[in-house]
């Protein structure tokens, strides 16, 4: 797995339910285990098992442990809360979204006037620096100014380097495959999770 | 609190990644098997197993198109799969409400 993995200790549905329920309490507030059981609807057996596993990891602190007696109260620890925060952060990153700012538009994406102007300006710079003859410049400008897609624009500058830190359109896509599914629009890091989240406002409480 | 089950088919981290990745495509778009494999970082065998489970539940559809001697398999989320993911994220959101 590339980016952070989902903490398996929290990802288990029963433990996830326990941790989420405890996390809704004010920091450090203990909850009676009976009450927790009512809220979650787990069998006492799976609740105790889940609590023990979380306790072993230091994610929760149970009131009365040791021996066979069931704990009376339980609270989320600071570690537990941090682990849950990391867990939800990983969830929000799903799926791995390409960052808008370092991805060139896909070749098939339509180009606008601003794109054509930028490409033409880059060609002018190449001419000024002696990389293109006047005839080549004029031929390429014709193509550039009538280009309809980003693919056509990058084609024109394919054999040209980026002049003085201003990369030509061809530079941007070199070595990186454009991602066809990546539509311009959503901000970087806007994954499915957040997308779904935004679709139903007023759900959180 | 009702026990809204987290769909176990989607809950497995690897399959969650697969489904979420496919869900990011515009409706009706497909992704090639190889591309999906690279995005998720799985071995082909591993990915096939998970895809088959998702296909059996009709969450995902795959199409094999061959053109001459090159054949390419493309994968897409079905509308059923999208609904299941919606229900899953809703359940998860309910669980984590306020966080």
JSON list of N, CA, C and O in Angstrom, two decimals, chain A residues 1 6 11 13 16-17 20 23 39-40 84 87-88 91-92 94-96 178-181 183 192-193 196-197 199-200 203 205, chain B residues 1 3-4 6 11 13-14 16-17 20-21 23-26 31 35 39 85-86 88-90 92-99:
[
{"chain": "A", "resi": 1, "resn": "UNK", "atom": "N", "xyz": [0.84, -1.20, 0.00]},
{"chain": "A", "resi": 1, "resn": "UNK", "atom": "CA", "xyz": [0.00, 0.00, 0.00]},
{"chain": "A", "resi": 1, "resn": "UNK", "atom": "C", "xyz": [0.87, 1.25, 0.00]},
{"chain": "A", "resi": 1, "resn": "UNK", "atom": "O", "xyz": [1.86, 1.33, 0.72]},
{"chain": "A", "resi": 6, "resn": "UNK", "atom": "N", "xyz": [-4.94, 1.70, 6.50]},
{"chain": "A", "resi": 6, "resn": "UNK", "atom": "CA", "xyz": [-5.98, 1.84, 7.50]},
{"chain": "A", "resi": 6, "resn": "UNK", "atom": "C", "xyz": [-5.59, 0.99, 8.72]},
{"chain": "A", "resi": 6, "resn": "UNK", "atom": "O", "xyz": [-5.41, -0.21, 8.59]},
{"chain": "A", "resi": 11, "resn": "UNK", "atom": "N", "xyz": [-9.94, -0.54, 12.14]},
{"chain": "A", "resi": 11, "resn": "UNK", "atom": "CA", "xyz": [-10.78, -0.81, 10.97]},
{"chain": "A", "resi": 11, "resn": "UNK", "atom": "C", "xyz": [-11.78, -1.94, 11.22]},
{"chain": "A", "resi": 11, "resn": "UNK", "atom": "O", "xyz": [-12.83, -1.98, 10.58]},
{"chain": "A", "resi": 13, "resn": "UNK", "atom": "N", "xyz": [-14.84, -3.76, 12.19]},
{"chain": "A", "resi": 13, "resn": "UNK", "atom": "CA", "xyz": [-16.14, -3.09, 12.41]},
{"chain": "A", "resi": 13, "resn": "UNK", "atom": "C", "xyz": [-16.55, -2.95, 13.88]},
{"chain": "A", "resi": 13, "resn": "UNK", "atom": "O", "xyz": [-17.04, -1.90, 14.30]},
{"chain": "A", "resi": 16, "resn": "UNK", "atom": "N", "xyz": [-14.19, -0.49, 15.57]},
{"chain": "A", "resi": 16, "resn": "UNK", "atom": "CA", "xyz": [-14.46, 0.84, 15.02]},
{"chain": "A", "resi": 16, "resn": "UNK", "atom": "C", "xyz": [-15.66, 1.46, 15.72]},
{"chain": "A", "resi": 16, "resn": "UNK", "atom": "O", "xyz": [-15.68, 2.64, 16.07]},
{"chain": "A", "resi": 17, "resn": "UNK", "atom": "N", "xyz": [-16.66, 0.64, 15.95]},
{"chain": "A", "resi": 17, "resn": "UNK", "atom": "CA", "xyz": [-17.87, 1.12, 16.62]},
{"chain": "A", "resi": 17, "resn": "UNK", "atom": "C", "xyz": [-17.55, 1.56, 18.05]},
{"chain": "A", "resi": 17, "resn": "UNK", "atom": "O", "xyz": [-18.03, 2.59, 18.53]},
{"chain": "A", "resi": 20, "resn": "UNK", "atom": "N", "xyz": [-15.36, 4.81, 17.90]},
{"chain": "A", "resi": 20, "resn": "UNK", "atom": "CA", "xyz": [-16.14, 5.97, 17.46]},
{"chain": "A", "resi": 20, "resn": "UNK", "atom": "C", "xyz": [-17.10, 6.44, 18.54]},
{"chain": "A", "resi": 20, "resn": "UNK", "atom": "O", "xyz": [-17.30, 7.64, 18.74]},
{"chain": "A", "resi": 23, "resn": "UNK", "atom": "N", "xyz": [-15.11, 8.16, 21.20]},
{"chain": "A", "resi": 23, "resn": "UNK", "atom": "CA", "xyz": [-14.54, 9.42, 20.72]},
{"chain": "A", "resi": 23, "resn": "UNK", "atom": "C", "xyz": [-15.55, 10.56, 20.76]},
{"chain": "A", "resi": 23, "resn": "UNK", "atom": "O", "xyz": [-15.18, 11.73, 20.77]},
{"chain": "A", "resi": 39, "resn": "UNK", "atom": "N", "xyz": [-25.38, 1.06, 23.88]},
{"chain": "A", "resi": 39, "resn": "UNK", "atom": "CA", "xyz": [-25.27, 1.99, 22.75]},
{"chain": "A", "resi": 39, "resn": "UNK", "atom": "C", "xyz": [-24.82, 1.27, 21.48]},
{"chain": "A", "resi": 39, "resn": "UNK", "atom": "O", "xyz": [-25.24, 1.62, 20.38]},
{"chain": "A", "resi": 40, "resn": "UNK", "atom": "N", "xyz": [-23.95, 0.32, 21.65]},
{"chain": "A", "resi": 40, "resn": "UNK", "atom": "CA", "xyz": [-23.35, -0.30, 20.46]},
{"chain": "A", "resi": 40, "resn": "UNK", "atom": "C", "xyz": [-24.12, -1.53, 20.01]},
{"chain": "A", "resi": 40, "resn": "UNK", "atom": "O", "xyz": [-24.15, -1.86, 18.83]},
{"chain": "A", "resi": 84, "resn": "UNK", "atom": "N", "xyz": [-7.36, 7.29, 15.92]},
{"chain": "A", "resi": 84, "resn": "UNK", "atom": "CA", "xyz": [-8.62, 7.45, 15.19]},
{"chain": "A", "resi": 84, "resn": "UNK", "atom": "C", "xyz": [-8.52, 8.62, 14.21]},
{"chain": "A", "resi": 84, "resn": "UNK", "atom": "O", "xyz": [-9.03, 8.55, 13.09]},
{"chain": "A", "resi": 87, "resn": "UNK", "atom": "N", "xyz": [-6.69, 7.48, 11.32]},
{"chain": "A", "resi": 87, "resn": "UNK", "atom": "CA", "xyz": [-7.55, 6.57, 10.56]},
{"chain": "A", "resi": 87, "resn": "UNK", "atom": "C", "xyz": [-8.53, 7.35, 9.67]},
{"chain": "A", "resi": 87, "resn": "UNK", "atom": "O", "xyz": [-8.66, 7.06, 8.48]},
{"chain": "A", "resi": 88, "resn": "UNK", "atom": "N", "xyz": [-9.18, 8.35, 10.24]},
{"chain": "A", "resi": 88, "resn": "UNK", "atom": "CA", "xyz": [-10.14, 9.10, 9.43]},
{"chain": "A", "resi": 88, "resn": "UNK", "atom": "C", "xyz": [-9.40, 9.91, 8.35]},
{"chain": "A", "resi": 88, "resn": "UNK", "atom": "O", "xyz": [-9.93, 10.11, 7.26]},
{"chain": "A", "resi": 91, "resn": "UNK", "atom": "N", "xyz": [-8.87, 7.62, 5.54]},
{"chain": "A", "resi": 91, "resn": "UNK", "atom": "CA", "xyz": [-10.14, 7.43, 4.84]},
{"chain": "A", "resi": 91, "resn": "UNK", "atom": "C", "xyz": [-10.42, 8.58, 3.88]},
{"chain": "A", "resi": 91, "resn": "UNK", "atom": "O", "xyz": [-10.87, 8.38, 2.76]},
{"chain": "A", "resi": 92, "resn": "UNK", "atom": "N", "xyz": [-10.12, 9.78, 4.34]},
{"chain": "A", "resi": 92, "resn": "UNK", "atom": "CA", "xyz": [-10.42, 10.94, 3.49]},
{"chain": "A", "resi": 92, "resn": "UNK", "atom": "C", "xyz": [-9.55, 10.98, 2.26]},
{"chain": "A", "resi": 92, "resn": "UNK", "atom": "O", "xyz": [-9.89, 11.60, 1.28]},
{"chain": "A", "resi": 94, "resn": "UNK", "atom": "N", "xyz": [-8.84, 8.51, 0.43]},
{"chain": "A", "resi": 94, "resn": "UNK", "atom": "CA", "xyz": [-9.27, 7.53, -0.56]},
{"chain": "A", "resi": 94, "resn": "UNK", "atom": "C", "xyz": [-10.14, 8.19, -1.61]},
{"chain": "A", "resi": 94, "resn": "UNK", "atom": "O", "xyz": [-11.02, 8.95, -1.25]},
{"chain": "A", "resi": 95, "resn": "UNK", "atom": "N", "xyz": [-10.00, 7.90, -2.87]},
{"chain": "A", "resi": 95, "resn": "UNK", "atom": "CA", "xyz": [-8.90, 7.17, -3.45]},
{"chain": "A", "resi": 95, "resn": "UNK", "atom": "C", "xyz": [-7.68, 8.06, -3.61]},
{"chain": "A", "resi": 95, "resn": "UNK", "atom": "O", "xyz": [-7.80, 9.26, -3.44]},
{"chain": "A", "resi": 96, "resn": "UNK", "atom": "N", "xyz": [-6.53, 7.48, -3.93]},
{"chain": "A", "resi": 96, "resn": "UNK", "atom": "CA", "xyz": [-5.35, 8.31, -4.15]},
{"chain": "A", "resi": 96, "resn": "UNK", "atom": "C", "xyz": [-5.63, 9.28, -5.30]},
{"chain": "A", "resi": 96, "resn": "UNK", "atom": "O", "xyz": [-5.71, 8.90, -6.44]},
{"chain": "A", "resi": 178, "resn": "UNK", "atom": "N", "xyz": [-0.78, 11.47, -18.46]},
{"chain": "A", "resi": 178, "resn": "UNK", "atom": "CA", "xyz": [-1.93, 12.21, -17.99]},
{"chain": "A", "resi": 178, "resn": "UNK", "atom": "C", "xyz": [-2.97, 11.23, -17.49]},
{"chain": "A", "resi": 178, "resn": "UNK", "atom": "O", "xyz": [-3.06, 10.11, -17.98]},
{"chain": "A", "resi": 179, "resn": "UNK", "atom": "N", "xyz": [-3.72, 11.64, -16.52]},
{"chain": "A", "resi": 179, "resn": "UNK", "atom": "CA", "xyz": [-4.73, 10.73, -15.96]},
{"chain": "A", "resi": 179, "resn": "UNK", "atom": "C", "xyz": [-6.09, 11.08, -16.52]},
{"chain": "A", "resi": 179, "resn": "UNK", "atom": "O", "xyz": [-6.63, 12.14, -16.21]},
{"chain": "A", "resi": 180, "resn": "UNK", "atom": "N", "xyz": [-6.60, 10.20, -17.34]},
{"chain": "A", "resi": 180, "resn": "UNK", "atom": "CA", "xyz": [-7.83, 10.53, -18.06]},
{"chain": "A", "resi": 180, "resn": "UNK", "atom": "C", "xyz": [-9.04, 10.77, -17.15]},
{"chain": "A", "resi": 180, "resn": "UNK", "atom": "O", "xyz": [-9.93, 11.49, -17.52]},
{"chain": "A", "resi": 181, "resn": "UNK", "atom": "N", "xyz": [-9.01, 10.18, -15.97]},
{"chain": "A", "resi": 181, "resn": "UNK", "atom": "CA", "xyz": [-10.20, 10.32, -15.14]},
{"chain": "A", "resi": 181, "resn": "UNK", "atom": "C", "xyz": [-10.15, 11.59, -14.32]},
{"chain": "A", "resi": 181, "resn": "UNK", "atom": "O", "xyz": [-11.09, 11.92, -13.63]},
{"chain": "A", "resi": 183, "resn": "UNK", "atom": "N", "xyz": [-10.65, 14.98, -13.73]},
{"chain": "A", "resi": 183, "resn": "UNK", "atom": "CA", "xyz": [-11.26, 16.18, -14.27]},
{"chain": "A", "resi": 183, "resn": "UNK", "atom": "C", "xyz": [-10.77, 17.38, -13.51]},
{"chain": "A", "resi": 183, "resn": "UNK", "atom": "O", "xyz": [-10.61, 17.32, -12.30]},
{"chain": "A", "resi": 192, "resn": "UNK", "atom": "N", "xyz": [-13.19, 10.64, -2.68]},
{"chain": "A", "resi": 192, "resn": "UNK", "atom": "CA", "xyz": [-14.57, 10.18, -2.70]},
{"chain": "A", "resi": 192, "resn": "UNK", "atom": "C", "xyz": [-15.26, 10.43, -1.38]},
{"chain": "A", "resi": 192, "resn": "UNK", "atom": "O", "xyz": [-16.40, 10.83, -1.30]},
{"chain": "A", "resi": 193, "resn": "UNK", "atom": "N", "xyz": [-14.49, 10.16, -0.34]},
{"chain": "A", "resi": 193, "resn": "UNK", "atom": "CA", "xyz": [-15.06, 10.26, 1.00]},
{"chain": "A", "resi": 193, "resn": "UNK", "atom": "C", "xyz": [-15.61, 11.65, 1.24]},
{"chain": "A", "resi": 193, "resn": "UNK", "atom": "O", "xyz": [-16.74, 11.84, 1.68]},
{"chain": "A", "resi": 196, "resn": "UNK", "atom": "N", "xyz": [-18.62, 12.40, -0.99]},
{"chain": "A", "resi": 196, "resn": "UNK", "atom": "CA", "xyz": [-19.86, 11.87, -0.46]},
{"chain": "A", "resi": 196, "resn": "UNK", "atom": "C", "xyz": [-20.33, 12.69, 0.73]},
{"chain": "A", "resi": 196, "resn": "UNK", "atom": "O", "xyz": [-21.48, 12.92, 0.93]},
{"chain": "A", "resi": 197, "resn": "UNK", "atom": "N", "xyz": [-19.34, 13.09, 1.49]},
{"chain": "A", "resi": 197, "resn": "UNK", "atom": "CA", "xyz": [-19.62, 13.86, 2.68]},
{"chain": "A", "resi": 197, "resn": "UNK", "atom": "C", "xyz": [-20.37, 15.13, 2.32]},
{"chain": "A", "resi": 197, "resn": "UNK", "atom": "O", "xyz": [-21.32, 15.52, 2.97]},
{"chain": "A", "resi": 199, "resn": "UNK", "atom": "N", "xyz": [-22.19, 15.68, -0.11]},
{"chain": "A", "resi": 199, "resn": "UNK", "atom": "CA", "xyz": [-23.45, 15.55, -0.84]},
{"chain": "A", "resi": 199, "resn": "UNK", "atom": "C", "xyz": [-24.65, 15.62, 0.08]},
{"chain": "A", "resi": 199, "resn": "UNK", "atom": "O", "xyz": [-25.74, 15.95, -0.34]},
{"chain": "A", "resi": 200, "resn": "UNK", "atom": "N", "xyz": [-24.47, 15.31, 1.34]},
{"chain": "A", "resi": 200, "resn": "UNK", "atom": "CA", "xyz": [-25.60, 15.34, 2.25]},
{"chain": "A", "resi": 200, "resn": "UNK", "atom": "C", "xyz": [-25.31, 16.29, 3.39]},
{"chain": "A", "resi": 200, "resn": "UNK", "atom": "O", "xyz": [-24.79, 15.88, 4.42]},
{"chain": "A", "resi": 203, "resn": "UNK", "atom": "N", "xyz": [-25.87, 16.41, 7.90]},
{"chain": "A", "resi": 203, "resn": "UNK", "atom": "CA", "xyz": [-25.96, 15.07, 8.45]},
{"chain": "A", "resi": 203, "resn": "UNK", "atom": "C", "xyz": [-25.19, 14.98, 9.76]},
{"chain": "A", "resi": 203, "resn": "UNK", "atom": "O", "xyz": [-25.45, 14.13, 10.56]},
{"chain": "A", "resi": 205, "resn": "UNK", "atom": "N", "xyz": [-23.79, 15.78, 13.41]},
{"chain": "A", "resi": 205, "resn": "UNK", "atom": "CA", "xyz": [-24.34, 16.41, 14.60]},
{"chain": "A", "resi": 205, "resn": "UNK", "atom": "C", "xyz": [-23.46, 16.12, 15.79]},
{"chain": "A", "resi": 205, "resn": "UNK", "atom": "O", "xyz": [-22.80, 15.11, 15.81]},
{"chain": "B", "resi": 1, "resn": "UNK", "atom": "N", "xyz": [-29.06, 3.36, 19.07]},
{"chain": "B", "resi": 1, "resn": "UNK", "atom": "CA", "xyz": [-28.31, 3.36, 17.82]},
{"chain": "B", "resi": 1, "resn": "UNK", "atom": "C", "xyz": [-28.55, 2.04, 17.10]},
{"chain": "B", "resi": 1, "resn": "UNK", "atom": "O", "xyz": [-28.36, 0.96, 17.63]},
{"chain": "B", "resi": 3, "resn": "UNK", "atom": "N", "xyz": [-27.81, -0.87, 14.44]},
{"chain": "B", "resi": 3, "resn": "UNK", "atom": "CA", "xyz": [-26.57, -1.47, 13.98]},
{"chain": "B", "resi": 3, "resn": "UNK", "atom": "C", "xyz": [-26.53, -1.47, 12.46]},
{"chain": "B", "resi": 3, "resn": "UNK", "atom": "O", "xyz": [-26.87, -2.44, 11.82]},
{"chain": "B", "resi": 4, "resn": "UNK", "atom": "N", "xyz": [-26.15, -0.34, 11.93]},
{"chain": "B", "resi": 4, "resn": "UNK", "atom": "CA", "xyz": [-26.00, -0.27, 10.48]},
{"chain": "B", "resi": 4, "resn": "UNK", "atom": "C", "xyz": [-24.73, -1.03, 10.11]},
{"chain": "B", "resi": 4, "resn": "UNK", "atom": "O", "xyz": [-23.64, -0.61, 10.45]},
{"chain": "B", "resi": 6, "resn": "UNK", "atom": "N", "xyz": [-21.60, -2.34, 8.28]},
{"chain": "B", "resi": 6, "resn": "UNK", "atom": "CA", "xyz": [-20.66, -1.90, 7.27]},
{"chain": "B", "resi": 6, "resn": "UNK", "atom": "C", "xyz": [-20.49, -3.06, 6.29]},
{"chain": "B", "resi": 6, "resn": "UNK", "atom": "O", "xyz": [-20.01, -4.12, 6.68]},
{"chain": "B", "resi": 11, "resn": "UNK", "atom": "N", "xyz": [-15.77, -3.33, 3.05]},
{"chain": "B", "resi": 11, "resn": "UNK", "atom": "CA", "xyz": [-14.98, -2.91, 4.20]},
{"chain": "B", "resi": 11, "resn": "UNK", "atom": "C", "xyz": [-13.51, -3.37, 4.15]},
{"chain": "B", "resi": 11, "resn": "UNK", "atom": "O", "xyz": [-12.64, -2.70, 4.69]},
{"chain": "B", "resi": 13, "resn": "UNK", "atom": "N", "xyz": [-9.94, -3.42, 3.42]},
{"chain": "B", "resi": 13, "resn": "UNK", "atom": "CA", "xyz": [-9.22, -2.24, 2.94]},
{"chain": "B", "resi": 13, "resn": "UNK", "atom": "C", "xyz": [-8.89, -2.27, 1.44]},
{"chain": "B", "resi": 13, "resn": "UNK", "atom": "O", "xyz": [-9.08, -1.27, 0.76]},
{"chain": "B", "resi": 14, "resn": "UNK", "atom": "N", "xyz": [-8.41, -3.39, 0.96]},
{"chain": "B", "resi": 14, "resn": "UNK", "atom": "CA", "xyz": [-8.04, -3.45, -0.46]},
{"chain": "B", "resi": 14, "resn": "UNK", "atom": "C", "xyz": [-9.25, -3.22, -1.36]},
{"chain": "B", "resi": 14, "resn": "UNK", "atom": "O", "xyz": [-9.18, -2.49, -2.34]},
{"chain": "B", "resi": 16, "resn": "UNK", "atom": "N", "xyz": [-11.97, -1.72, -0.53]},
{"chain": "B", "resi": 16, "resn": "UNK", "atom": "CA", "xyz": [-12.41, -0.34, -0.34]},
{"chain": "B", "resi": 16, "resn": "UNK", "atom": "C", "xyz": [-11.64, 0.57, -1.28]},
{"chain": "B", "resi": 16, "resn": "UNK", "atom": "O", "xyz": [-12.19, 1.47, -1.90]},
{"chain": "B", "resi": 17, "resn": "UNK", "atom": "N", "xyz": [-10.35, 0.31, -1.40]},
{"chain": "B", "resi": 17, "resn": "UNK", "atom": "CA", "xyz": [-9.51, 1.11, -2.30]},
{"chain": "B", "resi": 17, "resn": "UNK", "atom": "C", "xyz": [-9.95, 0.94, -3.74]},
{"chain": "B", "resi": 17, "resn": "UNK", "atom": "O", "xyz": [-10.02, 1.90, -4.50]},
{"chain": "B", "resi": 20, "resn": "UNK", "atom": "N", "xyz": [-13.39, 2.65, -4.18]},
{"chain": "B", "resi": 20, "resn": "UNK", "atom": "CA", "xyz": [-13.28, 4.11, -4.10]},
{"chain": "B", "resi": 20, "resn": "UNK", "atom": "C", "xyz": [-12.58, 4.67, -5.33]},
{"chain": "B", "resi": 20, "resn": "UNK", "atom": "O", "xyz": [-12.93, 5.73, -5.83]},
{"chain": "B", "resi": 21, "resn": "UNK", "atom": "N", "xyz": [-11.59, 3.95, -5.81]},
{"chain": "B", "resi": 21, "resn": "UNK", "atom": "CA", "xyz": [-10.87, 4.41, -7.00]},
{"chain": "B", "resi": 21, "resn": "UNK", "atom": "C", "xyz": [-11.79, 4.41, -8.21]},
{"chain": "B", "resi": 21, "resn": "UNK", "atom": "O", "xyz": [-11.83, 5.37, -8.98]},
{"chain": "B", "resi": 23, "resn": "UNK", "atom": "N", "xyz": [-14.97, 4.59, -8.14]},
{"chain": "B", "resi": 23, "resn": "UNK", "atom": "CA", "xyz": [-16.05, 5.55, -7.92]},
{"chain": "B", "resi": 23, "resn": "UNK", "atom": "C", "xyz": [-15.63, 6.96, -8.29]},
{"chain": "B", "resi": 23, "resn": "UNK", "atom": "O", "xyz": [-16.47, 7.82, -8.53]},
{"chain": "B", "resi": 24, "resn": "UNK", "atom": "N", "xyz": [-14.33, 7.19, -8.34]},
{"chain": "B", "resi": 24, "resn": "UNK", "atom": "CA", "xyz": [-13.84, 8.52, -8.69]},
{"chain": "B", "resi": 24, "resn": "UNK", "atom": "C", "xyz": [-13.96, 8.79, -10.18]},
{"chain": "B", "resi": 24, "resn": "UNK", "atom": "O", "xyz": [-13.82, 9.91, -10.63]},
{"chain": "B", "resi": 25, "resn": "UNK", "atom": "N", "xyz": [-14.20, 7.75, -10.95]},
{"chain": "B", "resi": 25, "resn": "UNK", "atom": "CA", "xyz": [-14.38, 7.93, -12.39]},
{"chain": "B", "resi": 25, "resn": "UNK", "atom": "C", "xyz": [-15.75, 8.55, -12.65]},
{"chain": "B", "resi": 25, "resn": "UNK", "atom": "O", "xyz": [-16.69, 8.29, -11.92]},
{"chain": "B", "resi": 26, "resn": "UNK", "atom": "N", "xyz": [-15.85, 9.35, -13.69]},
{"chain": "B", "resi": 26, "resn": "UNK", "atom": "CA", "xyz": [-17.18, 9.81, -14.08]},
{"chain": "B", "resi": 26, "resn": "UNK", "atom": "C", "xyz": [-18.04, 8.60, -14.42]},
{"chain": "B", "resi": 26, "resn": "UNK", "atom": "O", "xyz": [-17.51, 7.59, -14.87]},
{"chain": "B", "resi": 31, "resn": "UNK", "atom": "N", "xyz": [-11.72, 1.81, -16.35]},
{"chain": "B", "resi": 31, "resn": "UNK", "atom": "CA", "xyz": [-10.29, 1.91, -16.07]},
{"chain": "B", "resi": 31, "resn": "UNK", "atom": "C", "xyz": [-9.67, 0.60, -16.51]},
{"chain": "B", "resi": 31, "resn": "UNK", "atom": "O", "xyz": [-10.27, -0.47, -16.33]},
{"chain": "B", "resi": 35, "resn": "UNK", "atom": "N", "xyz": [-3.89, -0.30, -15.22]},
{"chain": "B", "resi": 35, "resn": "UNK", "atom": "CA", "xyz": [-3.85, 1.02, -14.61]},
{"chain": "B", "resi": 35, "resn": "UNK", "atom": "C", "xyz": [-4.33, 0.95, -13.16]},
{"chain": "B", "resi": 35, "resn": "UNK", "atom": "O", "xyz": [-3.74, 1.51, -12.25]},
{"chain": "B", "resi": 39, "resn": "UNK", "atom": "N", "xyz": [-2.35, 1.83, -9.70]},
{"chain": "B", "resi": 39, "resn": "UNK", "atom": "CA", "xyz": [-2.85, 2.84, -8.78]},
{"chain": "B", "resi": 39, "resn": "UNK", "atom": "C", "xyz": [-2.97, 2.29, -7.36]},
{"chain": "B", "resi": 39, "resn": "UNK", "atom": "O", "xyz": [-2.73, 2.98, -6.39]},
{"chain": "B", "resi": 85, "resn": "UNK", "atom": "N", "xyz": [-21.54, 1.52, -2.24]},
{"chain": "B", "resi": 85, "resn": "UNK", "atom": "CA", "xyz": [-20.51, 2.38, -1.67]},
{"chain": "B", "resi": 85, "resn": "UNK", "atom": "C", "xyz": [-21.16, 3.57, -0.97]},
{"chain": "B", "resi": 85, "resn": "UNK", "atom": "O", "xyz": [-20.70, 3.98, 0.11]},
{"chain": "B", "resi": 86, "resn": "UNK", "atom": "N", "xyz": [-22.20, 4.10, -1.55]},
{"chain": "B", "resi": 86, "resn": "UNK", "atom": "CA", "xyz": [-22.93, 5.21, -0.91]},
{"chain": "B", "resi": 86, "resn": "UNK", "atom": "C", "xyz": [-23.45, 4.77, 0.45]},
{"chain": "B", "resi": 86, "resn": "UNK", "atom": "O", "xyz": [-23.33, 5.48, 1.44]},
{"chain": "B", "resi": 88, "resn": "UNK", "atom": "N", "xyz": [-22.36, 2.36, 2.23]},
{"chain": "B", "resi": 88, "resn": "UNK", "atom": "CA", "xyz": [-21.22, 2.10, 3.10]},
{"chain": "B", "resi": 88, "resn": "UNK", "atom": "C", "xyz": [-20.68, 3.40, 3.71]},
{"chain": "B", "resi": 88, "resn": "UNK", "atom": "O", "xyz": [-20.46, 3.49, 4.91]},
{"chain": "B", "resi": 89, "resn": "UNK", "atom": "N", "xyz": [-20.45, 4.40, 2.85]},
{"chain": "B", "resi": 89, "resn": "UNK", "atom": "CA", "xyz": [-19.91, 5.65, 3.37]},
{"chain": "B", "resi": 89, "resn": "UNK", "atom": "C", "xyz": [-20.90, 6.31, 4.32]},
{"chain": "B", "resi": 89, "resn": "UNK", "atom": "O", "xyz": [-20.52, 6.94, 5.30]},
{"chain": "B", "resi": 90, "resn": "UNK", "atom": "N", "xyz": [-22.19, 6.13, 4.02]},
{"chain": "B", "resi": 90, "resn": "UNK", "atom": "CA", "xyz": [-23.21, 6.68, 4.91]},
{"chain": "B", "resi": 90, "resn": "UNK", "atom": "C", "xyz": [-23.12, 6.02, 6.28]},
{"chain": "B", "resi": 90, "resn": "UNK", "atom": "O", "xyz": [-23.14, 6.70, 7.31]},
{"chain": "B", "resi": 92, "resn": "UNK", "atom": "N", "xyz": [-20.55, 4.54, 7.57]},
{"chain": "B", "resi": 92, "resn": "UNK", "atom": "CA", "xyz": [-19.29, 4.93, 8.19]},
{"chain": "B", "resi": 92, "resn": "UNK", "atom": "C", "xyz": [-19.40, 6.36, 8.74]},
{"chain": "B", "resi": 92, "resn": "UNK", "atom": "O", "xyz": [-18.91, 6.66, 9.83]},
{"chain": "B", "resi": 93, "resn": "UNK", "atom": "N", "xyz": [-20.05, 7.20, 7.97]},
{"chain": "B", "resi": 93, "resn": "UNK", "atom": "CA", "xyz": [-20.19, 8.59, 8.40]},
{"chain": "B", "resi": 93, "resn": "UNK", "atom": "C", "xyz": [-21.06, 8.68, 9.65]},
{"chain": "B", "resi": 93, "resn": "UNK", "atom": "O", "xyz": [-20.79, 9.45, 10.56]},
{"chain": "B", "resi": 94, "resn": "UNK", "atom": "N", "xyz": [-22.11, 7.87, 9.67]},
{"chain": "B", "resi": 94, "resn": "UNK", "atom": "CA", "xyz": [-22.96, 7.85, 10.87]},
{"chain": "B", "resi": 94, "resn": "UNK", "atom": "C", "xyz": [-22.15, 7.43, 12.08]},
{"chain": "B", "resi": 94, "resn": "UNK", "atom": "O", "xyz": [-22.29, 7.97, 13.17]},
{"chain": "B", "resi": 95, "resn": "UNK", "atom": "N", "xyz": [-21.30, 6.44, 11.84]},
{"chain": "B", "resi": 95, "resn": "UNK", "atom": "CA", "xyz": [-20.49, 5.90, 12.92]},
{"chain": "B", "resi": 95, "resn": "UNK", "atom": "C", "xyz": [-19.50, 6.94, 13.42]},
{"chain": "B", "resi": 95, "resn": "UNK", "atom": "O", "xyz": [-19.25, 7.06, 14.61]},
{"chain": "B", "resi": 96, "resn": "UNK", "atom": "N", "xyz": [-18.96, 7.70, 12.49]},
{"chain": "B", "resi": 96, "resn": "UNK", "atom": "CA", "xyz": [-17.93, 8.66, 12.85]},
{"chain": "B", "resi": 96, "resn": "UNK", "atom": "C", "xyz": [-18.49, 10.08, 12.91]},
{"chain": "B", "resi": 96, "resn": "UNK", "atom": "O", "xyz": [-17.76, 11.04, 12.80]},
{"chain": "B", "resi": 97, "resn": "UNK", "atom": "N", "xyz": [-19.77, 10.19, 13.09]},
{"chain": "B", "resi": 97, "resn": "UNK", "atom": "CA", "xyz": [-20.38, 11.51, 13.04]},
{"chain": "B", "resi": 97, "resn": "UNK", "atom": "C", "xyz": [-19.75, 12.43, 14.08]},
{"chain": "B", "resi": 97, "resn": "UNK", "atom": "O", "xyz": [-19.51, 12.04, 15.21]},
{"chain": "B", "resi": 98, "resn": "UNK", "atom": "N", "xyz": [-19.48, 13.63, 13.67]},
{"chain": "B", "resi": 98, "resn": "UNK", "atom": "CA", "xyz": [-18.91, 14.60, 14.58]},
{"chain": "B", "resi": 98, "resn": "UNK", "atom": "C", "xyz": [-17.40, 14.51, 14.67]},
{"chain": "B", "resi": 98, "resn": "UNK", "atom": "O", "xyz": [-16.78, 15.26, 15.41]},
{"chain": "B", "resi": 99, "resn": "UNK", "atom": "N", "xyz": [-16.79, 13.62, 13.91]},
{"chain": "B", "resi": 99, "resn": "UNK", "atom": "CA", "xyz": [-15.33, 13.52, 13.97]},
{"chain": "B", "resi": 99, "resn": "UNK", "atom": "C", "xyz": [-14.70, 14.14, 12.73]},
{"chain": "B", "resi": 99, "resn": "UNK", "atom": "O", "xyz": [-15.30, 14.15, 11.69]}
]
